[in-house]
XYZ file of C-alpha atoms in Angstrom:
449
model
C 24.832 -20.430 -24.686
C 25.825 -17.940 -27.440
C 22.184 -17.500 -28.469
C 21.214 -16.729 -24.865
C 24.029 -14.175 -24.583
C 22.976 -12.446 -27.801
C 19.338 -12.363 -26.670
C 20.308 -10.740 -23.364
C 22.521 -8.214 -25.175
C 19.721 -7.246 -27.551
C 17.305 -6.840 -24.634
C 19.775 -4.553 -22.870
C 20.220 -2.435 -26.014
C 16.438 -2.147 -26.382
C 16.139 -1.025 -22.780
C 18.778 1.677 -23.224
C 17.218 3.029 -26.414
C 13.795 3.388 -24.784
C 14.955 5.198 -21.646
C 14.607 8.980 -21.491
C 17.841 10.918 -21.838
C 17.659 12.103 -18.230
C 17.062 8.636 -16.802
C 19.577 6.827 -14.685
C 19.401 3.475 -12.984
C 21.835 4.717 -10.342
C 21.444 7.246 -7.545
C 18.352 8.732 -5.978
C 14.831 9.607 -6.979
C 14.176 10.628 -10.568
C 13.481 14.353 -10.959
C 10.189 13.580 -12.697
C 9.064 11.500 -9.702
C 9.352 14.296 -7.136
C 6.078 15.263 -5.480
C 5.143 17.711 -2.755
C 1.868 16.711 -1.106
C 0.046 18.765 1.501
C -3.432 19.322 2.887
C -5.642 22.150 4.081
C -8.373 21.837 6.707
C -11.578 23.840 6.716
C -14.792 23.905 8.712
C -18.247 24.496 7.248
C -20.969 26.529 8.917
C -22.749 23.327 9.990
C -19.542 22.258 11.789
C -18.679 19.541 9.282
C -14.989 19.359 8.426
C -13.117 19.053 5.134
C -9.515 18.021 4.552
C -8.393 18.626 0.969
C -5.060 17.284 -0.270
C -3.122 18.733 -3.193
C 0.067 17.811 -5.027
C 2.814 19.641 -6.865
C 4.689 17.491 -9.372
C 7.216 18.017 -12.150
C 4.397 18.820 -14.591
C 1.882 21.640 -14.233
C -0.549 19.785 -16.482
C -0.579 16.840 -14.067
C -1.006 19.152 -11.076
C -3.955 20.858 -12.725
C -5.690 17.592 -13.559
C -5.128 15.812 -10.237
C -5.841 18.829 -8.034
C -8.839 19.645 -10.202
C -10.271 16.176 -9.619
C -9.768 16.566 -5.862
C -11.392 20.000 -5.821
C -14.328 18.709 -7.860
C -14.992 16.023 -5.258
C -14.862 18.635 -2.494
C -17.232 20.965 -4.348
C -19.706 18.160 -5.052
C -19.741 16.449 -1.665
C -19.259 19.337 0.778
C -22.878 20.604 0.485
C -24.174 17.105 1.297
C -22.263 16.670 4.571
C -24.423 16.156 7.628
C -24.258 18.744 10.362
C -21.826 18.062 13.142
C -23.311 17.878 16.603
C -20.172 19.080 18.352
C -16.636 20.094 17.602
C -14.226 17.181 17.628
C -13.000 14.162 15.733
C -16.398 12.428 15.713
C -17.906 15.099 13.516
C -19.202 14.818 9.987
C -16.119 14.859 7.780
C -14.874 14.698 4.188
C -11.293 13.711 3.416
C -10.246 14.193 -0.204
C -6.935 12.371 -0.402
C -4.384 12.023 -3.196
C -2.282 8.878 -3.140
C 0.784 8.877 -5.358
C 3.124 6.051 -6.308
C 5.956 5.559 -8.753
C 7.334 2.836 -10.958
C 10.213 2.643 -13.389
C 11.997 5.841 -14.334
C 9.148 7.991 -15.640
C 5.702 6.637 -14.713
C 3.583 7.747 -11.756
C 0.097 6.873 -10.539
C -2.386 8.939 -8.553
C -5.570 7.848 -6.786
C -7.910 10.658 -5.765
C -10.204 9.436 -2.981
C -13.147 11.213 -1.393
C -13.953 9.511 1.904
C -17.052 10.690 3.800
C -17.307 9.752 7.472
C -19.851 10.437 10.174
C -18.815 9.826 13.765
C -15.795 8.035 12.267
C -17.931 5.546 10.329
C -17.169 5.474 6.608
C -20.521 6.141 4.927
C -19.418 6.813 1.333
C -16.326 6.721 -0.830
C -15.632 7.861 -4.382
C -12.360 7.696 -6.271
C -10.693 7.999 -9.635
C -7.207 7.122 -10.828
C -4.670 8.505 -13.269
C -1.275 7.241 -14.439
C 1.121 9.454 -16.393
C 4.477 9.465 -18.080
C 5.966 12.260 -15.991
C 8.373 13.370 -18.723
C 5.701 13.965 -21.357
C 2.405 14.228 -19.485
C 0.967 11.383 -21.554
C -1.762 9.478 -19.747
C -1.154 5.741 -19.430
C -4.171 3.445 -19.794
C -4.548 -0.257 -19.098
C -4.425 -0.766 -22.855
C -0.922 0.738 -22.749
C 0.069 -1.963 -20.263
C -1.605 -5.036 -21.746
C -1.761 -5.136 -25.560
C -4.871 -6.409 -27.303
C -5.051 -10.193 -27.157
C -2.538 -10.421 -24.318
C -2.866 -13.229 -21.788
C -2.646 -10.424 -19.223
C -6.327 -9.610 -19.731
C -7.298 -13.205 -18.924
C -5.136 -13.183 -15.793
C -6.656 -9.855 -14.767
C -10.226 -11.097 -15.248
C -9.598 -14.293 -13.252
C -7.817 -12.445 -10.448
C -10.576 -9.845 -10.194
C -13.335 -12.427 -9.976
C -11.471 -14.361 -7.297
C -10.720 -11.227 -5.268
C -14.274 -9.895 -5.376
C -15.477 -13.219 -3.974
C -12.615 -13.328 -1.449
C -13.825 -10.151 0.253
C -16.604 -10.515 2.854
C -16.623 -14.342 2.703
C -19.980 -14.693 4.457
C -21.747 -12.585 1.831
C -22.510 -13.025 -1.873
C -21.563 -10.254 -4.312
C -24.135 -8.805 -6.717
C -23.797 -11.079 -9.793
C -24.803 -8.339 -12.241
C -22.134 -6.007 -10.886
C -19.530 -8.768 -11.097
C -20.490 -9.554 -14.693
C -20.272 -5.893 -15.679
C -16.798 -5.328 -14.266
C -15.518 -8.561 -15.838
C -16.790 -7.653 -19.310
C -14.290 -6.503 -21.938
C -15.462 -2.909 -21.591
C -15.429 -3.145 -17.804
C -11.837 -4.354 -17.774
C -10.619 -1.572 -20.067
C -12.166 1.102 -17.831
C -10.896 -0.135 -14.478
C -9.261 2.269 -12.043
C -5.676 1.169 -11.452
C -2.399 2.362 -9.965
C 1.175 1.170 -10.422
C 3.501 0.601 -7.473
C 6.967 -0.664 -6.710
C 6.188 -4.283 -7.483
C 2.498 -4.418 -8.357
C -0.383 -3.234 -10.475
C -3.409 -2.644 -8.219
C -7.019 -2.522 -9.398
C -9.365 -0.451 -7.232
C -13.066 -1.262 -6.913
C -15.799 0.083 -4.641
C -16.942 -2.664 -2.305
C -20.438 -1.172 -2.209
C -20.857 -1.947 -5.918
C -20.898 -5.633 -4.952
C -21.678 -5.541 -1.218
C -24.032 -2.552 -0.654
C -23.450 -2.320 3.095
C -19.671 -1.895 2.788
C -17.855 1.223 1.601
C -14.240 0.120 1.770
C -12.120 -0.564 -1.308
C -11.618 -3.944 -2.908
C -7.950 -4.003 -3.872
C -6.810 -6.556 -6.440
C -3.026 -6.864 -6.647
C -1.143 -8.307 -9.606
C 2.570 -8.629 -8.880
C 4.866 -7.663 -11.728
C 6.782 -10.969 -11.868
C 3.470 -12.721 -12.617
C 2.405 -10.434 -15.464
C 5.415 -8.637 -16.985
C 5.803 -11.090 -19.847
C 2.276 -10.202 -20.992
C 2.879 -6.432 -20.986
C 3.811 -4.067 -23.785
C 7.540 -3.396 -24.218
C 7.228 0.063 -22.663
C 5.293 -1.279 -19.675
C 7.883 -4.006 -19.153
C 10.597 -1.356 -18.952
C 8.600 0.849 -16.581
C 7.909 -2.054 -14.210
C 11.442 -3.501 -14.198
C 12.159 -1.857 -10.853
C 14.710 -4.414 -9.694
C 16.964 -3.133 -12.473
C 16.766 0.433 -11.161
C 16.293 0.324 -7.404
C 17.091 -1.444 -4.174
C 14.067 -2.514 -2.141
C 12.906 -2.044 1.441
C 9.686 -2.510 3.427
C 8.652 -0.169 6.241
C 6.607 -1.862 8.969
C 4.791 -0.534 12.032
C 3.818 -2.427 15.196
C 1.508 -2.010 18.197
C -1.243 0.150 16.724
C -3.612 1.430 15.979
C -3.859 4.404 18.318
C -5.821 7.574 17.694
C -3.159 10.271 17.533
C 0.119 8.786 16.388
C -1.243 6.161 13.984
C -3.184 8.963 12.283
C -0.022 11.042 12.024
C 1.941 8.121 10.577
C -0.704 7.631 7.886
C -0.510 11.343 7.073
C 3.283 11.150 6.812
C 3.128 8.174 4.465
C 0.557 9.978 2.305
C 2.864 12.980 2.032
C 5.821 10.986 0.749
C 3.923 8.375 -1.269
C 5.270 5.485 0.779
C 3.478 2.149 1.198
C 3.876 0.297 4.482
C 2.740 -2.751 6.411
C 0.914 -2.326 9.723
C 1.037 -5.134 12.278
C -2.001 -4.357 14.427
C -3.067 -5.750 17.781
C -6.272 -7.715 17.245
C -8.215 -6.437 20.229
C -7.535 -2.833 19.156
C -8.969 -3.255 15.675
C -12.656 -2.756 16.507
C -12.112 0.296 18.773
C -10.052 1.918 16.006
C -11.877 0.426 13.040
C -11.710 3.700 11.113
C -7.907 3.651 11.226
C -7.741 -0.008 10.177
C -10.015 0.804 7.260
C -8.088 3.936 6.371
C -4.776 2.036 6.297
C -6.279 -0.573 3.976
C -7.983 1.971 1.726
C -4.752 3.961 1.415
C -2.955 0.943 0.001
C -1.060 -0.312 3.031
C -0.947 -3.953 4.066
C -2.762 -4.725 7.327
C -1.517 -7.739 9.280
C -1.623 -9.234 12.773
C 0.422 -8.426 15.873
C -1.376 -11.164 17.838
C -4.664 -10.611 19.631
C -2.945 -8.940 22.585
C 0.575 -7.670 23.189
C 1.260 -10.405 25.712
C 4.367 -12.574 25.748
C 3.514 -15.627 23.611
C 5.786 -17.747 25.822
C 3.371 -17.153 28.700
C 0.170 -17.895 26.756
C -1.252 -21.401 26.405
C -0.902 -23.194 23.088
C -4.694 -23.408 22.794
C -5.044 -19.650 23.262
C -2.345 -19.016 20.670
C -4.064 -21.292 18.159
C -7.323 -19.400 18.713
C -5.763 -16.087 17.676
C -6.045 -16.315 13.874
C -9.805 -16.823 14.008
C -10.260 -13.905 16.429
C -7.991 -11.550 14.502
C -9.443 -12.456 11.121
C -13.015 -12.113 12.342
C -12.203 -8.556 13.388
C -10.388 -7.789 10.140
C -13.118 -9.194 7.904
C -15.765 -7.142 9.692
C -13.744 -3.973 8.978
C -11.931 -4.393 5.646
C -13.461 -7.609 4.325
C -10.355 -9.811 4.207
C -8.173 -11.795 6.650
C -4.402 -11.689 7.003
C -1.997 -14.471 6.107
C 0.890 -13.363 8.297
C 1.752 -12.122 11.759
C 4.487 -10.439 13.727
C 4.762 -11.790 17.247
C 5.110 -9.218 20.051
C 8.733 -9.055 21.232
C 9.648 -11.240 18.258
C 9.190 -14.485 20.225
C 7.964 -16.491 17.244
C 9.240 -19.928 18.470
C 6.292 -20.186 20.867
C 3.866 -19.642 17.981
C 5.583 -22.208 15.772
C 5.678 -24.743 18.593
C 1.923 -24.275 19.101
C 1.359 -24.755 15.340
C -0.691 -21.575 15.037
C -0.306 -21.647 11.261
C 0.607 -18.053 10.403
C 3.717 -16.986 8.544
C 5.917 -14.827 10.796
C 7.531 -11.601 9.649
C 10.503 -10.428 11.696
C 12.814 -7.556 10.729
C 16.380 -6.862 9.640
C 16.638 -3.180 10.665
C 15.467 -2.110 14.139
C 15.040 1.652 14.520
C 14.642 1.380 18.306
C 11.957 4.049 18.080
C 10.253 2.194 20.918
C 12.945 3.659 23.186
C 11.680 7.153 22.404
C 14.666 8.017 20.233
C 14.599 11.227 18.228
C 14.404 11.151 14.454
C 17.959 12.465 14.113
C 19.351 9.783 16.424
C 17.450 7.025 14.637
C 18.680 8.184 11.245
C 22.286 8.500 12.377
C 22.266 4.961 13.749
C 20.390 3.237 10.910
C 21.706 4.812 7.699
C 24.635 2.414 7.442
C 22.501 -0.642 8.237
C 20.295 -0.644 5.158
C 20.793 -3.243 2.451
C 18.626 -4.523 -0.366
C 15.539 -6.443 0.789
C 15.438 -5.107 4.348
C 12.385 -5.058 6.607
C 12.353 -2.046 8.937
C 10.796 -2.178 12.412
C 8.953 0.887 13.732
C 6.030 1.512 16.076
C 3.155 3.793 15.089
C 2.207 4.381 18.730
C 5.376 6.372 19.487
C 5.453 10.170 19.431
C 8.531 10.581 17.229
C 7.641 7.883 14.712
C 5.402 9.972 12.390
C 8.281 12.330 11.648
C 10.803 9.489 11.538
C 8.693 7.628 8.981
C 8.601 10.660 6.700
C 12.300 11.489 7.024
C 13.357 7.865 6.582
C 11.169 7.323 3.514
C 12.523 10.480 1.878
C 16.110 9.458 2.663
C 15.595 5.939 1.321
C 14.195 7.291 -1.935
C 17.262 9.494 -2.328
C 19.519 6.485 -1.722
C 17.979 4.629 -4.645
C 15.450 2.481 -2.787
C 11.879 1.807 -3.784
C 9.490 1.147 -0.892
C 7.297 -1.959 -0.916
C 4.694 -3.652 1.233
C 5.717 -6.948 2.837
C 3.663 -8.784 0.211
C 5.502 -7.016 -2.605
C 8.898 -7.582 -1.000
C 8.536 -11.356 -1.093
C 6.655 -11.454 -4.394
C 9.540 -9.721 -6.189
C 11.647 -12.868 -5.688
C 8.833 -15.378 -6.045
C 8.926 -16.294 -2.347
C 5.699 -17.864 -1.081
C 5.027 -17.305 2.617
C 4.593 -20.700 4.257
C 2.727 -21.518 7.502
C 4.769 -21.723 10.716
C 7.809 -20.261 8.971
C 9.766 -17.139 9.926
C 11.090 -14.473 7.545
C 13.538 -11.672 8.358
C 14.064 -10.016 4.960
C 14.012 -10.855 1.256
C 17.219 -10.281 -0.682
C 17.233 -12.245 -3.939
C 15.140 -14.915 -2.230
C 17.259 -15.039 0.943
C 14.965 -14.601 3.962
C 17.212 -15.526 6.900
C 18.706 -13.277 9.576
C 21.040 -10.678 8.091
C 24.641 -11.240 9.189
């Protein structure tokens, strides 16, 4: 017992000595993590459109590098855009986006993405990533996370190979491309970003599946890999020591206007989310499903229709996973493992043995009533606790602004925002079939009292 106590004490001392002088595990967002993100829209003479994002961070050197990468994509791709046939959303378009995420007390990641669409179909995508220590400007590489000879490299290689083959299950990936990315050199040069509870590797699907331009996202949750990291990386990924956790979720989409605005709001504040989408709406709004996935959000099921599951036959309920996953795979390449039942009537799904895991919520914003952002915030601020799952609806007019304001407020209250997958992974909770989950607070997933 004494040896264990001494070991814990030494670990705590090591942690304190490696933290920057300005760091604090209490309170709101770290000053070095603050980001202002915005975009500008422009139209070319051939009626193609360009949206260019930019960021302002705590370090001018980071701003110059990240914004320079975004501008370089715009300069390179803009002359190649096809002419638009008419004004409107179905035009030829380039979106140069900048995703940002934070971990620990000083590290931040950025993913600069250039997404080219024509009549809303994604026809090309390029990207590059950067991770920095935001107190020094030092760039963080994968070799700064996994030391040479670490078991982490083996785990990464195995996870990558499995994930590449998991995408587009009816197709076979290019074996030469797979071999190249799994080589020692390929692993060291991977694009990656760090998040609240995960390291994510980003690959272009078209490198392995030429007809698909979405991203292949390979997620390694910190609890599974931290012991194989460098000491500095272990400190910068020990987010449960610094922050409370919460997951924002959105139901009923996608829809053209408000779902787009919600995605823009989340991009501005660097917040990940989980979207529970209605299956039959996925194909008509495939570009939004793909955008949500490619911007790092989790995409899950909200049943095939928004009907009351209590009034649908058991056979029809059991047929839903195949229908939903067929739609999802055709758009983003992967199925979903979990569902949120419309109106929260999960007992009917469990009784029918549909086989999904069911994600409920512990904080209801009641945005579905058309409440204003100020009213929602005034009524929910005192409800938040560690491990909460927040219910919102991306089809509602006020929700885009509410999502932004709420995310900013949560950051200032010392929360880090996670996807549903990250929320449960932080405590080692495995989502089981025909089981319902309301939150995840130190492994407790039951209704919050």
